C-alpha positions as a LaTeX table, in Angstrom:
\begin{tabular}{lrrr}
\hline
Residue & $x$ (\AA) & $y$ (\AA) & $z$ (\AA) \\
\hline
Unk1 & 21.63 & 13.83 & 39.05 \\
Unk2 & 19.12 & 14.59 & 41.77 \\
Unk3 & 20.69 & 17.83 & 42.94 \\
Unk4 & 22.62 & 19.73 & 40.29 \\
Unk5 & 25.31 & 21.74 & 42.03 \\
Unk6 & 27.32 & 24.54 & 40.46 \\
Unk7 & 28.75 & 26.02 & 43.65 \\
Unk8 & 32.41 & 25.42 & 44.35 \\
Unk9 & 34.75 & 26.10 & 47.23 \\
Unk10 & 35.59 & 24.52 & 50.54 \\
Unk11 & 32.28 & 25.49 & 52.15 \\
Unk12 & 30.20 & 23.21 & 49.93 \\
Unk13 & 32.47 & 20.31 & 49.02 \\
Unk14 & 32.83 & 16.81 & 50.44 \\
Unk15 & 31.30 & 16.17 & 53.85 \\
Unk16 & 31.06 & 19.89 & 54.49 \\
Unk17 & 28.65 & 20.18 & 51.58 \\
Unk18 & 26.10 & 18.00 & 53.40 \\
Unk19 & 26.73 & 19.85 & 56.65 \\
Unk20 & 26.31 & 23.21 & 54.94 \\
Unk21 & 23.15 & 22.16 & 53.10 \\
Unk22 & 21.64 & 20.62 & 56.23 \\
Unk23 & 22.18 & 23.87 & 58.16 \\
Unk24 & 20.74 & 25.88 & 55.29 \\
Unk25 & 17.64 & 23.68 & 55.11 \\
Unk26 & 17.13 & 23.90 & 58.87 \\
Unk27 & 17.37 & 27.68 & 58.76 \\
Unk28 & 14.94 & 27.84 & 55.85 \\
Unk29 & 12.43 & 25.63 & 57.63 \\
Unk30 & 12.65 & 27.67 & 60.81 \\
Unk31 & 11.97 & 30.90 & 58.88 \\
Unk32 & 9.00 & 29.44 & 57.05 \\
Unk33 & 7.39 & 28.06 & 60.20 \\
Unk34 & 7.96 & 31.30 & 62.09 \\
Unk35 & 6.44 & 33.46 & 59.35 \\
Unk36 & 3.67 & 31.33 & 57.92 \\
Unk37 & 1.09 & 32.75 & 55.55 \\
Unk38 & $-2.06$ & 30.87 & 56.45 \\
Unk39 & $-4.83$ & 30.61 & 53.84 \\
Unk40 & $-7.84$ & 32.84 & 54.27 \\
Unk41 & $-11.16$ & 31.31 & 55.37 \\
Unk42 & $-12.61$ & 32.17 & 51.96 \\
Unk43 & $-9.89$ & 30.23 & 50.15 \\
Unk44 & $-10.25$ & 27.28 & 52.52 \\
Unk45 & $-14.02$ & 27.15 & 51.99 \\
Unk46 & $-13.70$ & 27.49 & 48.20 \\
Unk47 & $-11.14$ & 24.70 & 48.04 \\
Unk48 & $-13.22$ & 22.38 & 50.18 \\
Unk49 & $-16.26$ & 23.06 & 48.00 \\
Unk50 & $-14.30$ & 22.35 & 44.81 \\
Unk51 & $-13.57$ & 18.85 & 46.09 \\
Unk52 & $-16.61$ & 17.96 & 48.20 \\
Unk53 & $-19.30$ & 19.04 & 45.71 \\
Unk54 & $-18.12$ & 16.74 & 42.89 \\
Unk55 & $-17.59$ & 13.96 & 45.44 \\
Unk56 & $-21.17$ & 14.23 & 46.68 \\
Unk57 & $-22.49$ & 14.73 & 43.16 \\
Unk58 & $-20.70$ & 11.64 & 41.90 \\
Unk59 & $-21.95$ & 9.58 & 44.82 \\
Unk60 & $-25.52$ & 10.74 & 44.23 \\
Unk61 & $-25.23$ & 9.72 & 40.57 \\
Unk62 & $-24.02$ & 6.28 & 41.63 \\
Unk63 & $-27.15$ & 5.84 & 43.74 \\
Unk64 & $-29.60$ & 7.19 & 41.17 \\
Unk65 & $-28.40$ & 5.45 & 38.00 \\
Unk66 & $-27.97$ & 1.75 & 37.42 \\
Unk67 & $-24.69$ & 0.33 & 36.20 \\
Unk68 & $-23.34$ & 0.99 & 33.53 \\
Unk69 & $-25.26$ & 4.27 & 33.19 \\
Unk70 & $-23.58$ & 5.51 & 36.35 \\
Unk71 & $-20.06$ & 5.18 & 34.89 \\
Unk72 & $-19.61$ & 8.99 & 34.52 \\
Unk73 & $-20.72$ & 9.38 & 38.15 \\
Unk74 & $-18.26$ & 6.69 & 39.25 \\
Unk75 & $-15.45$ & 8.53 & 37.47 \\
Unk76 & $-16.36$ & 11.85 & 39.12 \\
Unk77 & $-16.66$ & 10.16 & 42.52 \\
Unk78 & $-13.26$ & 8.46 & 42.12 \\
Unk79 & $-11.45$ & 11.61 & 40.95 \\
Unk80 & $-12.96$ & 13.74 & 43.73 \\
Unk81 & $-12.12$ & 11.08 & 46.33 \\
Unk82 & $-8.47$ & 11.06 & 45.30 \\
Unk83 & $-8.44$ & 14.85 & 45.44 \\
Unk84 & $-9.78$ & 14.88 & 49.01 \\
Unk85 & $-7.34$ & 12.14 & 50.03 \\
Unk86 & $-4.33$ & 14.12 & 48.82 \\
Unk87 & $-5.47$ & 17.38 & 50.40 \\
Unk88 & $-7.76$ & 17.31 & 53.41 \\
Unk89 & $-7.20$ & 13.70 & 54.48 \\
Unk90 & $-3.44$ & 14.06 & 54.08 \\
Unk91 & $-3.33$ & 17.31 & 56.06 \\
Unk92 & $-5.57$ & 15.78 & 58.71 \\
Unk93 & $-3.11$ & 12.91 & 59.16 \\
Unk94 & $-0.37$ & 15.53 & 59.66 \\
Unk95 & $-2.67$ & 17.56 & 61.95 \\
Unk96 & $-2.10$ & 20.65 & 59.84 \\
Unk97 & $-5.66$ & 21.35 & 58.65 \\
Unk98 & $-6.55$ & 25.06 & 58.79 \\
Unk99 & $-10.23$ & 24.56 & 59.65 \\
Unk100 & $-12.40$ & 23.91 & 62.73 \\
Unk101 & $-11.82$ & 20.45 & 64.19 \\
Unk102 & $-15.29$ & 19.16 & 63.28 \\
Unk103 & $-14.95$ & 20.34 & 59.68 \\
Unk104 & $-11.46$ & 18.86 & 59.39 \\
Unk105 & $-12.72$ & 15.53 & 60.75 \\
Unk106 & $-15.65$ & 15.38 & 58.33 \\
Unk107 & $-13.54$ & 16.31 & 55.30 \\
Unk108 & $-10.92$ & 13.69 & 56.17 \\
Unk109 & $-13.61$ & 11.03 & 56.59 \\
Unk110 & $-15.26$ & 11.99 & 53.31 \\
Unk111 & $-12.04$ & 11.19 & 51.50 \\
Unk112 & $-11.07$ & 8.12 & 53.52 \\
Unk113 & $-14.41$ & 6.31 & 53.77 \\
Unk114 & $-14.96$ & 5.30 & 50.11 \\
Unk115 & $-11.54$ & 3.62 & 49.87 \\
Unk116 & $-11.26$ & 2.35 & 53.44 \\
Unk117 & $-8.28$ & 4.34 & 54.72 \\
Unk118 & $-7.94$ & 4.47 & 58.50 \\
Unk119 & $-6.80$ & 7.94 & 59.60 \\
Unk120 & $-5.45$ & 6.41 & 62.82 \\
Unk121 & $-3.34$ & 3.85 & 60.96 \\
Unk122 & $-2.09$ & 6.42 & 58.46 \\
Unk123 & $-0.85$ & 8.58 & 61.34 \\
Unk124 & 1.58 & 5.73 & 62.07 \\
Unk125 & 2.13 & 4.42 & 58.56 \\
Unk126 & 2.60 & 7.75 & 56.81 \\
Unk127 & 3.80 & 10.22 & 59.45 \\
Unk128 & 5.91 & 8.08 & 61.78 \\
Unk129 & 7.31 & 5.64 & 59.24 \\
Unk130 & 7.29 & 7.06 & 55.71 \\
Unk131 & 8.19 & 10.64 & 56.66 \\
Unk132 & 10.85 & 9.63 & 59.15 \\
Unk133 & 12.46 & 7.03 & 56.87 \\
Unk134 & 11.71 & 7.93 & 53.23 \\
Unk135 & 13.11 & 5.35 & 50.85 \\
Unk136 & 14.36 & 3.04 & 53.61 \\
Unk137 & 13.10 & $-0.44$ & 52.66 \\
Unk138 & 13.09 & $-1.66$ & 56.26 \\
Unk139 & 10.85 & 1.11 & 57.60 \\
Unk140 & 9.14 & 2.94 & 54.72 \\
Unk141 & 5.85 & 1.16 & 53.88 \\
Unk142 & 5.46 & 3.15 & 50.65 \\
Unk143 & 8.19 & 1.17 & 48.91 \\
Unk144 & 7.58 & $-2.27$ & 50.39 \\
Unk145 & 6.31 & $-4.26$ & 47.42 \\
Unk146 & 8.11 & $-7.47$ & 48.35 \\
Unk147 & 8.68 & $-9.84$ & 45.45 \\
Unk148 & 6.41 & $-7.78$ & 43.20 \\
Unk149 & 8.49 & $-4.62$ & 42.93 \\
Unk150 & 11.89 & $-3.10$ & 43.63 \\
Unk151 & 12.31 & 0.69 & 43.64 \\
Unk152 & 15.54 & 1.00 & 45.64 \\
Unk153 & 18.92 & $-0.65$ & 45.23 \\
Unk154 & 18.77 & $-1.37$ & 48.97 \\
Unk155 & 15.92 & $-3.80$ & 48.36 \\
Unk156 & 16.89 & $-7.41$ & 47.79 \\
Unk157 & 16.56 & $-8.43$ & 44.15 \\
Unk158 & 14.11 & $-11.24$ & 43.38 \\
Unk159 & 13.70 & $-13.15$ & 40.09 \\
Unk160 & 10.15 & $-11.80$ & 39.71 \\
Unk161 & 11.61 & $-8.28$ & 39.53 \\
Unk162 & 12.86 & $-9.08$ & 36.03 \\
Unk163 & 9.40 & $-8.29$ & 34.66 \\
Unk164 & 8.46 & $-5.53$ & 37.09 \\
Unk165 & 8.64 & $-2.88$ & 34.35 \\
Unk166 & 5.60 & $-4.67$ & 32.88 \\
Unk167 & 3.66 & $-6.29$ & 35.68 \\
Unk168 & 3.85 & $-3.37$ & 38.13 \\
Unk169 & 1.86 & $-1.20$ & 35.73 \\
Unk170 & $-0.79$ & $-3.93$ & 35.50 \\
Unk171 & $-1.05$ & $-4.11$ & 39.29 \\
Unk172 & $-1.34$ & $-0.37$ & 39.98 \\
Unk173 & $-5.14$ & $-0.24$ & 39.53 \\
Unk174 & $-5.55$ & $-2.81$ & 42.32 \\
Unk175 & $-3.62$ & $-0.82$ & 44.93 \\
Unk176 & $-6.59$ & 0.49 & 46.93 \\
Unk177 & $-8.34$ & $-2.88$ & 46.73 \\
Unk178 & $-5.16$ & $-4.39$ & 48.15 \\
Unk179 & $-5.21$ & $-1.89$ & 51.01 \\
Unk180 & $-8.65$ & $-3.20$ & 52.05 \\
Unk181 & $-7.22$ & $-6.49$ & 53.30 \\
Unk182 & $-7.05$ & $-6.75$ & 57.12 \\
Unk183 & $-3.27$ & $-6.45$ & 57.34 \\
Unk184 & $-2.97$ & $-3.90$ & 60.16 \\
Unk185 & $-2.75$ & $-6.31$ & 63.17 \\
Unk186 & 0.13 & $-8.18$ & 61.53 \\
Unk187 & 1.83 & $-4.95$ & 60.52 \\
Unk188 & 1.58 & $-3.63$ & 64.08 \\
Unk189 & 3.42 & $-6.72$ & 65.33 \\
Unk190 & 6.00 & $-6.44$ & 62.58 \\
Unk191 & 6.77 & $-2.76$ & 63.09 \\
Unk192 & 6.90 & $-3.12$ & 66.87 \\
Unk193 & 9.84 & $-5.49$ & 66.35 \\
Unk194 & 11.82 & $-2.73$ & 64.62 \\
Unk195 & 14.17 & $-0.53$ & 66.68 \\
Unk196 & 12.72 & 2.83 & 67.67 \\
Unk197 & 9.13 & 1.97 & 66.65 \\
Unk198 & 6.37 & 1.51 & 69.20 \\
Unk199 & 2.71 & 1.34 & 68.13 \\
Unk200 & 0.54 & 1.22 & 71.24 \\
Unk201 & $-2.87$ & 1.16 & 69.52 \\
Unk202 & $-4.23$ & $-2.40$ & 69.20 \\
Unk203 & $-4.54$ & $-3.78$ & 65.68 \\
Unk204 & $-8.29$ & $-4.44$ & 65.96 \\
Unk205 & $-8.90$ & $-0.72$ & 66.47 \\
Unk206 & $-7.33$ & 0.06 & 63.10 \\
Unk207 & $-9.62$ & $-2.49$ & 61.46 \\
Unk208 & $-12.73$ & $-0.90$ & 62.98 \\
Unk209 & $-11.50$ & 2.54 & 61.96 \\
Unk210 & $-10.79$ & 1.21 & 58.47 \\
Unk211 & $-13.99$ & $-0.68$ & 57.69 \\
Unk212 & $-16.60$ & 1.58 & 59.34 \\
Unk213 & $-16.34$ & 4.16 & 56.52 \\
Unk214 & $-16.76$ & 1.74 & 53.59 \\
Unk215 & $-19.81$ & 0.19 & 55.28 \\
Unk216 & $-21.48$ & 3.60 & 55.51 \\
Unk217 & $-20.61$ & 4.45 & 51.90 \\
Unk218 & $-21.21$ & 1.16 & 50.08 \\
Unk219 & $-24.21$ & $-0.39$ & 51.88 \\
Unk220 & $-26.55$ & 2.26 & 50.39 \\
Unk221 & $-25.10$ & 1.46 & 46.95 \\
Unk222 & $-25.85$ & $-2.22$ & 47.54 \\
Unk223 & $-29.42$ & $-1.35$ & 48.49 \\
Unk224 & $-29.91$ & 1.01 & 45.52 \\
Unk225 & $-28.36$ & $-1.27$ & 42.89 \\
Unk226 & $-28.68$ & $-4.91$ & 41.96 \\
Unk227 & $-26.00$ & $-7.10$ & 43.51 \\
Unk228 & $-24.19$ & $-7.30$ & 40.17 \\
Unk229 & $-24.45$ & $-3.53$ & 39.63 \\
Unk230 & $-23.21$ & $-2.74$ & 43.13 \\
Unk231 & $-20.24$ & $-5.07$ & 42.82 \\
Unk232 & $-19.27$ & $-3.71$ & 39.40 \\
Unk233 & $-19.67$ & $-0.13$ & 40.63 \\
Unk234 & $-17.41$ & $-0.89$ & 43.60 \\
Unk235 & $-14.77$ & $-2.55$ & 41.41 \\
Unk236 & $-14.70$ & 0.18 & 38.76 \\
Unk237 & $-14.44$ & 2.84 & 41.46 \\
Unk238 & $-11.47$ & 1.09 & 43.05 \\
Unk239 & $-9.71$ & 0.45 & 39.75 \\
Unk240 & $-9.91$ & 4.18 & 39.00 \\
Unk241 & $-8.87$ & 5.34 & 42.48 \\
Unk242 & $-6.14$ & 2.69 & 42.63 \\
Unk243 & $-4.63$ & 3.92 & 39.38 \\
Unk244 & $-4.76$ & 7.58 & 40.37 \\
Unk245 & $-3.50$ & 7.03 & 43.92 \\
Unk246 & $-0.61$ & 4.96 & 42.55 \\
Unk247 & 0.32 & 7.66 & 40.05 \\
Unk248 & 0.25 & 10.31 & 42.78 \\
Unk249 & 2.37 & 8.39 & 45.27 \\
Unk250 & 4.93 & 6.75 & 42.99 \\
Unk251 & 6.12 & 9.97 & 41.32 \\
Unk252 & 6.70 & 11.65 & 44.69 \\
Unk253 & 9.71 & 9.47 & 45.50 \\
Unk254 & 10.26 & 6.58 & 43.10 \\
Unk255 & 11.62 & 8.22 & 39.96 \\
Unk256 & 14.97 & 8.57 & 38.23 \\
Unk257 & 15.35 & 12.02 & 39.83 \\
Unk258 & 15.14 & 10.71 & 43.38 \\
Unk259 & 17.91 & 8.93 & 45.23 \\
Unk260 & 17.15 & 5.20 & 45.26 \\
Unk261 & 20.51 & 4.18 & 46.73 \\
Unk262 & 21.19 & 2.24 & 49.92 \\
Unk263 & 23.27 & 5.08 & 51.37 \\
Unk264 & 21.23 & 6.52 & 54.25 \\
Unk265 & 22.56 & 9.23 & 56.52 \\
Unk266 & 21.05 & 9.79 & 59.95 \\
Unk267 & 23.39 & 12.78 & 60.35 \\
Unk268 & 21.72 & 14.77 & 57.58 \\
Unk269 & 17.99 & 14.03 & 57.81 \\
Unk270 & 16.84 & 17.09 & 55.85 \\
Unk271 & 19.34 & 16.35 & 53.07 \\
Unk272 & 17.82 & 12.88 & 52.90 \\
Unk273 & 14.33 & 14.35 & 52.60 \\
Unk274 & 15.41 & 16.48 & 49.65 \\
Unk275 & 17.40 & 13.76 & 47.91 \\
Unk276 & 14.64 & 11.16 & 48.12 \\
Unk277 & 11.72 & 13.39 & 47.16 \\
Unk278 & 10.66 & 15.02 & 43.88 \\
Unk279 & 8.19 & 17.66 & 42.71 \\
Unk280 & 5.84 & 17.45 & 39.74 \\
Unk281 & 5.15 & 20.74 & 37.95 \\
Unk282 & 5.42 & 24.27 & 39.23 \\
Unk283 & 1.89 & 25.63 & 38.86 \\
Unk284 & $-1.44$ & 25.13 & 40.59 \\
Unk285 & $-3.15$ & 23.39 & 37.70 \\
Unk286 & $-5.52$ & 20.41 & 37.47 \\
Unk287 & $-2.79$ & 18.04 & 38.64 \\
Unk288 & $-2.30$ & 20.20 & 41.76 \\
Unk289 & $-6.04$ & 19.91 & 42.46 \\
Unk290 & $-6.19$ & 16.18 & 41.73 \\
Unk291 & $-3.25$ & 15.20 & 43.93 \\
Unk292 & $-4.23$ & 17.62 & 46.69 \\
Unk293 & $-1.21$ & 19.89 & 46.37 \\
Unk294 & 1.36 & 17.21 & 47.25 \\
Unk295 & 3.04 & 17.64 & 43.87 \\
Unk296 & 5.13 & 20.24 & 45.77 \\
Unk297 & 6.51 & 17.34 & 47.73 \\
Unk298 & 10.02 & 18.45 & 48.69 \\
Unk299 & 8.73 & 21.37 & 50.76 \\
Unk300 & 6.13 & 19.09 & 52.31 \\
Unk301 & 8.82 & 16.68 & 53.51 \\
Unk302 & 10.96 & 19.51 & 54.84 \\
Unk303 & 8.07 & 20.93 & 56.87 \\
Unk304 & 5.13 & 18.49 & 57.09 \\
Unk305 & 3.14 & 20.82 & 59.35 \\
Unk306 & 2.61 & 23.22 & 56.43 \\
Unk307 & $-0.79$ & 23.00 & 54.76 \\
Unk308 & $-1.10$ & 22.11 & 51.09 \\
Unk309 & $-2.21$ & 25.72 & 50.50 \\
Unk310 & 1.21 & 27.00 & 51.60 \\
Unk311 & 3.39 & 24.59 & 49.63 \\
Unk312 & 3.52 & 26.40 & 46.23 \\
Unk313 & 4.82 & 29.67 & 47.71 \\
Unk314 & 7.19 & 27.88 & 50.10 \\
Unk315 & 8.54 & 25.80 & 47.21 \\
Unk316 & 9.23 & 28.93 & 45.16 \\
Unk317 & 11.17 & 30.45 & 48.05 \\
Unk318 & 13.04 & 27.19 & 48.65 \\
Unk319 & 14.12 & 27.03 & 45.00 \\
Unk320 & 15.36 & 30.62 & 45.16 \\
Unk321 & 17.17 & 30.00 & 48.44 \\
Unk322 & 19.02 & 26.91 & 47.20 \\
Unk323 & 19.74 & 28.42 & 43.82 \\
Unk324 & 21.92 & 30.97 & 45.64 \\
Unk325 & 24.33 & 28.14 & 46.44 \\
Unk326 & 23.99 & 26.52 & 43.02 \\
Unk327 & 21.51 & 23.75 & 43.84 \\
Unk328 & 18.41 & 22.96 & 41.77 \\
Unk329 & 15.61 & 20.98 & 43.36 \\
Unk330 & 14.48 & 17.79 & 41.59 \\
Unk331 & 11.33 & 18.59 & 39.62 \\
Unk332 & 9.47 & 16.93 & 36.77 \\
Unk333 & 7.93 & 19.41 & 34.34 \\
Unk334 & 4.62 & 17.55 & 34.22 \\
Unk335 & 2.94 & 14.30 & 35.14 \\
Unk336 & 3.80 & 12.56 & 31.87 \\
Unk337 & 7.48 & 13.28 & 32.40 \\
Unk338 & 7.23 & 12.07 & 35.99 \\
Unk339 & 5.63 & 8.78 & 34.95 \\
Unk340 & 8.33 & 8.25 & 32.33 \\
Unk341 & 10.95 & 8.86 & 35.00 \\
Unk342 & 9.24 & 6.35 & 37.28 \\
Unk343 & 9.24 & 3.83 & 34.44 \\
Unk344 & 12.95 & 4.42 & 33.88 \\
Unk345 & 13.73 & 3.72 & 37.54 \\
Unk346 & 11.59 & 0.58 & 37.64 \\
Unk347 & 13.21 & $-0.73$ & 34.46 \\
Unk348 & 16.75 & $-0.06$ & 35.71 \\
Unk349 & 16.11 & $-1.83$ & 39.02 \\
Unk350 & 14.48 & $-4.81$ & 37.31 \\
Unk351 & 17.91 & $-6.08$ & 36.28 \\
Unk352 & 20.03 & $-8.23$ & 38.53 \\
Unk353 & 22.34 & $-6.01$ & 40.61 \\
Unk354 & 25.36 & $-7.64$ & 38.96 \\
Unk355 & 24.04 & $-6.59$ & 35.53 \\
Unk356 & 24.14 & $-2.86$ & 36.17 \\
Unk357 & 25.68 & $-0.25$ & 38.42 \\
Unk358 & 23.84 & 0.55 & 41.67 \\
Unk359 & 21.23 & 3.27 & 41.29 \\
Unk360 & 22.83 & 6.06 & 43.34 \\
Unk361 & 21.57 & 9.21 & 41.65 \\
Unk362 & 21.47 & 11.31 & 44.77 \\
Unk363 & 24.75 & 10.22 & 46.30 \\
Unk364 & 26.53 & 12.74 & 44.08 \\
Unk365 & 25.80 & 15.37 & 46.71 \\
Unk366 & 28.86 & 14.32 & 48.71 \\
Unk367 & 31.29 & 13.86 & 45.83 \\
\hline
\end{tabular}
């Protein structure tokens, strides 16, 4: 069950339960935004250094040592890149970075350039689509795997899904390589045909914004290495970043703790955010650093303008606030548990819909 409720009484049962929880979440968000505790400049600088220094060090090692002697440097470069993507790039997309504009721009580009993420495209893809419609297969690009994967009962079952609990794991390392394909112009046309979506930026601009960074990063590698060494360095880097990025993103929503049903409610948008989002861990450990703080994902979806620095404390207050009415937030104790939960969801949705009950873990809120 996504939200375990112990509270009883007319105020939190049936439809009134959703209404009551929605009002409570709105009040909580308003309080947090009105009384924010911004990180100090010292903490901001220390965090940026903890991510940028290994990124630059790994990149330098890639240039100085021939493949395969640069494998440790590739690993450091990949891990640091993922860390910057989850933290500074992610906050930059949400326009919540607590740093001077020039610094925020440079940090976001440092994370995006090696993998070829366009900040402009992600402002549409992530903020306007994923955050507004989490788990909705028509709008949310984070769950649109087509015939290759099904992570919601609302998605049409395909015969290839029968083996998704095996083949999806084999495809995860190729996720960032897949994102390099020039798909944005077609996606712009597709999303502009959906109700309520209007992307005014031309598709070619997203391609320029996407490919400029990789050219700056990887041309020097091509010049410093042999052609074979440069290609292998590029591929190993992407296989590592693809795996890590996939782990980070999939456990934020697509697990057995999150609601993967086809029951969407426009009346209770904050309830939807909570039901379809999960946390991983409760401490600021290595996983917090690696994923950029987005392991506290429920609070992030409730108030996306909060920085990743603020999320741990806000999450603790949110847990305490909801516990007063007998609700526990969905949280995985650690990354291993989260990945097992993701595997459980993928396996359950691999079966034909007629072979099993619909996956409606979160719909219990209104029972």
